[in-house]
Amino acid sequence: MGIEFPSQMGLVNAALREGLGDAPASGSDDPRQVVQTMVEGFDRIYETLLQSNPWRFSMKKRAAQQLEFEPVNEYRYAFQIPTDCLMLRGVWPLLTDYEVYGDRIYTNTKPIDLEYQYKIEVGAIPAYFSTLLVCHLALAGARMATGKEGVVAEVKDRIKMVLPIAQYADAQARPNKRIHDPYAAGNR
């Protein structure tokens, strides 16, 4: 049996089954209000969760494209933020002074490279993140499905358990940086 990749409806159904103990949806046109809440809120919940942490699986690095005009302020150069940028996480070289104006970056440094998060296709997200996303979808539907605060509290408790596991798993994609000690043996 091969690996099953998540889909929007697969994640909604997991939230219904695992998070709320409800029957799976027949599709995005399922008439239940809880299903419609999850389906309609899916992109917002997914993007908010991506932006909540610098998840390594959803990061890109690329050279910024310089624009052909000079900004009308203290900066000399303008660069286009990529259209697939969900959240800018870094500008290189480090210590570059810059400001973001809409979909542009103004700076006095050129060239610059960008590190940013993008909205990765749902089918490519890792299992640890899909588990976290399922919990957040369940939270969105918990009040609607049950009307019981106890269920909401249970889902929140599950998120508190799942979040550090997901963050730990994701952090493995970026090893710790070594600290250079000039006084250590061999460094003199």
PDB file of C-alpha atoms in Angstrom, residues 13-84:
ATOM      1  CA  ASN A  13     -13.030  14.241   7.080  1.00  0.00           C
ATOM      2  CA  ALA A  14     -10.202  13.492   9.495  1.00  0.00           C
ATOM      3  CA  ALA A  15     -11.260  16.535  11.547  1.00  0.00           C
ATOM      4  CA  LEU A  16     -14.850  15.296  11.558  1.00  0.00           C
ATOM      5  CA  ARG A  17     -13.921  11.707  12.538  1.00  0.00           C
ATOM      6  CA  GLU A  18     -10.920  12.149  14.812  1.00  0.00           C
ATOM      7  CA  GLY A  19     -11.584  15.604  16.235  1.00  0.00           C
ATOM      8  CA  LEU A  20     -15.358  15.574  16.580  1.00  0.00           C
ATOM      9  CA  GLY A  21     -16.394  11.907  16.402  1.00  0.00           C
ATOM     10  CA  ASP A  22     -18.716  12.766  13.508  1.00  0.00           C
ATOM     11  CA  ALA A  23     -19.418  10.943  10.240  1.00  0.00           C
ATOM     12  CA  PRO A  24     -17.222  11.846   7.253  1.00  0.00           C
ATOM     13  CA  ALA A  25     -18.550  14.243   4.630  1.00  0.00           C
ATOM     14  CA  SER A  26     -19.767  12.965   1.287  1.00  0.00           C
ATOM     15  CA  GLY A  27     -17.980  15.891  -0.389  1.00  0.00           C
ATOM     16  CA  SER A  28     -17.593  19.650  -0.234  1.00  0.00           C
ATOM     17  CA  ASP A  29     -21.302  19.982  -1.002  1.00  0.00           C
ATOM     18  CA  ASP A  30     -22.288  18.051   2.162  1.00  0.00           C
ATOM     19  CA  PRO A  31     -25.190  20.094   3.596  1.00  0.00           C
ATOM     20  CA  ARG A  32     -24.098  19.924   7.245  1.00  0.00           C
ATOM     21  CA  GLN A  33     -23.151  23.349   8.603  1.00  0.00           C
ATOM     22  CA  VAL A  34     -20.027  21.983  10.331  1.00  0.00           C
ATOM     23  CA  VAL A  35     -18.736  20.666   6.993  1.00  0.00           C
ATOM     24  CA  GLN A  36     -19.450  23.985   5.277  1.00  0.00           C
ATOM     25  CA  THR A  37     -17.649  25.837   8.095  1.00  0.00           C
ATOM     26  CA  MET A  38     -14.535  23.697   7.615  1.00  0.00           C
ATOM     27  CA  VAL A  39     -14.623  23.769   3.800  1.00  0.00           C
ATOM     28  CA  GLU A  40     -15.210  27.537   3.590  1.00  0.00           C
ATOM     29  CA  GLY A  41     -12.618  28.290   6.275  1.00  0.00           C
ATOM     30  CA  PHE A  42     -10.026  25.802   5.038  1.00  0.00           C
ATOM     31  CA  ASP A  43      -7.749  28.213   3.132  1.00  0.00           C
ATOM     32  CA  ARG A  44      -7.852  30.829   5.903  1.00  0.00           C
ATOM     33  CA  ILE A  45      -7.063  28.244   8.584  1.00  0.00           C
ATOM     34  CA  TYR A  46      -4.333  26.651   6.452  1.00  0.00           C
ATOM     35  CA  GLU A  47      -2.636  29.963   5.604  1.00  0.00           C
ATOM     36  CA  THR A  48      -2.882  31.238   9.194  1.00  0.00           C
ATOM     37  CA  LEU A  49      -1.306  28.040  10.476  1.00  0.00           C
ATOM     38  CA  LEU A  50       1.491  28.273   7.884  1.00  0.00           C
ATOM     39  CA  GLN A  51       2.198  31.869   8.931  1.00  0.00           C
ATOM     40  CA  SER A  52       2.203  30.989  12.642  1.00  0.00           C
ATOM     41  CA  ASN A  53       5.677  29.436  12.512  1.00  0.00           C
ATOM     42  CA  PRO A  54       8.603  29.414  10.065  1.00  0.00           C
ATOM     43  CA  TRP A  55       7.797  25.872   8.921  1.00  0.00           C
ATOM     44  CA  ARG A  56      10.826  24.632   6.964  1.00  0.00           C
ATOM     45  CA  PHE A  57       8.756  22.536   4.533  1.00  0.00           C
ATOM     46  CA  SER A  58       7.037  25.695   3.247  1.00  0.00           C
ATOM     47  CA  MET A  59      10.135  27.883   2.806  1.00  0.00           C
ATOM     48  CA  LYS A  60      11.865  29.093  -0.336  1.00  0.00           C
ATOM     49  CA  LYS A  61      15.007  31.104  -0.993  1.00  0.00           C
ATOM     50  CA  ARG A  62      15.531  33.086  -4.152  1.00  0.00           C
ATOM     51  CA  ALA A  63      17.200  36.180  -5.517  1.00  0.00           C
ATOM     52  CA  ALA A  64      14.910  39.203  -5.469  1.00  0.00           C
ATOM     53  CA  GLN A  65      13.987  40.808  -8.775  1.00  0.00           C
ATOM     54  CA  GLN A  66      15.033  44.464  -8.826  1.00  0.00           C
ATOM     55  CA  LEU A  67      12.470  46.911 -10.170  1.00  0.00           C
ATOM     56  CA  GLU A  68      13.403  49.663 -12.634  1.00  0.00           C
ATOM     57  CA  PHE A  69      12.497  52.675 -10.514  1.00  0.00           C
ATOM     58  CA  GLU A  70      14.000  54.454  -7.554  1.00  0.00           C
ATOM     59  CA  PRO A  71      11.768  54.759  -4.477  1.00  0.00           C
ATOM     60  CA  VAL A  72      10.687  58.250  -3.409  1.00  0.00           C
ATOM     61  CA  ASN A  73      12.198  58.079   0.072  1.00  0.00           C
ATOM     62  CA  GLU A  74      15.457  57.238   1.816  1.00  0.00           C
ATOM     63  CA  TYR A  75      15.928  54.005  -0.126  1.00  0.00           C
ATOM     64  CA  ARG A  76      17.652  53.687  -3.507  1.00  0.00           C
ATOM     65  CA  TYR A  77      16.403  50.297  -4.721  1.00  0.00           C
ATOM     66  CA  ALA A  78      13.075  48.533  -5.026  1.00  0.00           C
ATOM     67  CA  PHE A  79      12.586  44.783  -5.347  1.00  0.00           C
ATOM     68  CA  GLN A  80       9.494  42.770  -6.178  1.00  0.00           C
ATOM     69  CA  ILE A  81       8.222  40.353  -3.544  1.00  0.00           C
ATOM     70  CA  PRO A  82       7.457  37.047  -5.325  1.00  0.00           C
ATOM     71  CA  THR A  83       3.778  36.461  -6.041  1.00  0.00           C
ATOM     72  CA  ASP A  84       3.844  33.130  -4.183  1.00  0.00           C
TER      73      ASP A  84
END
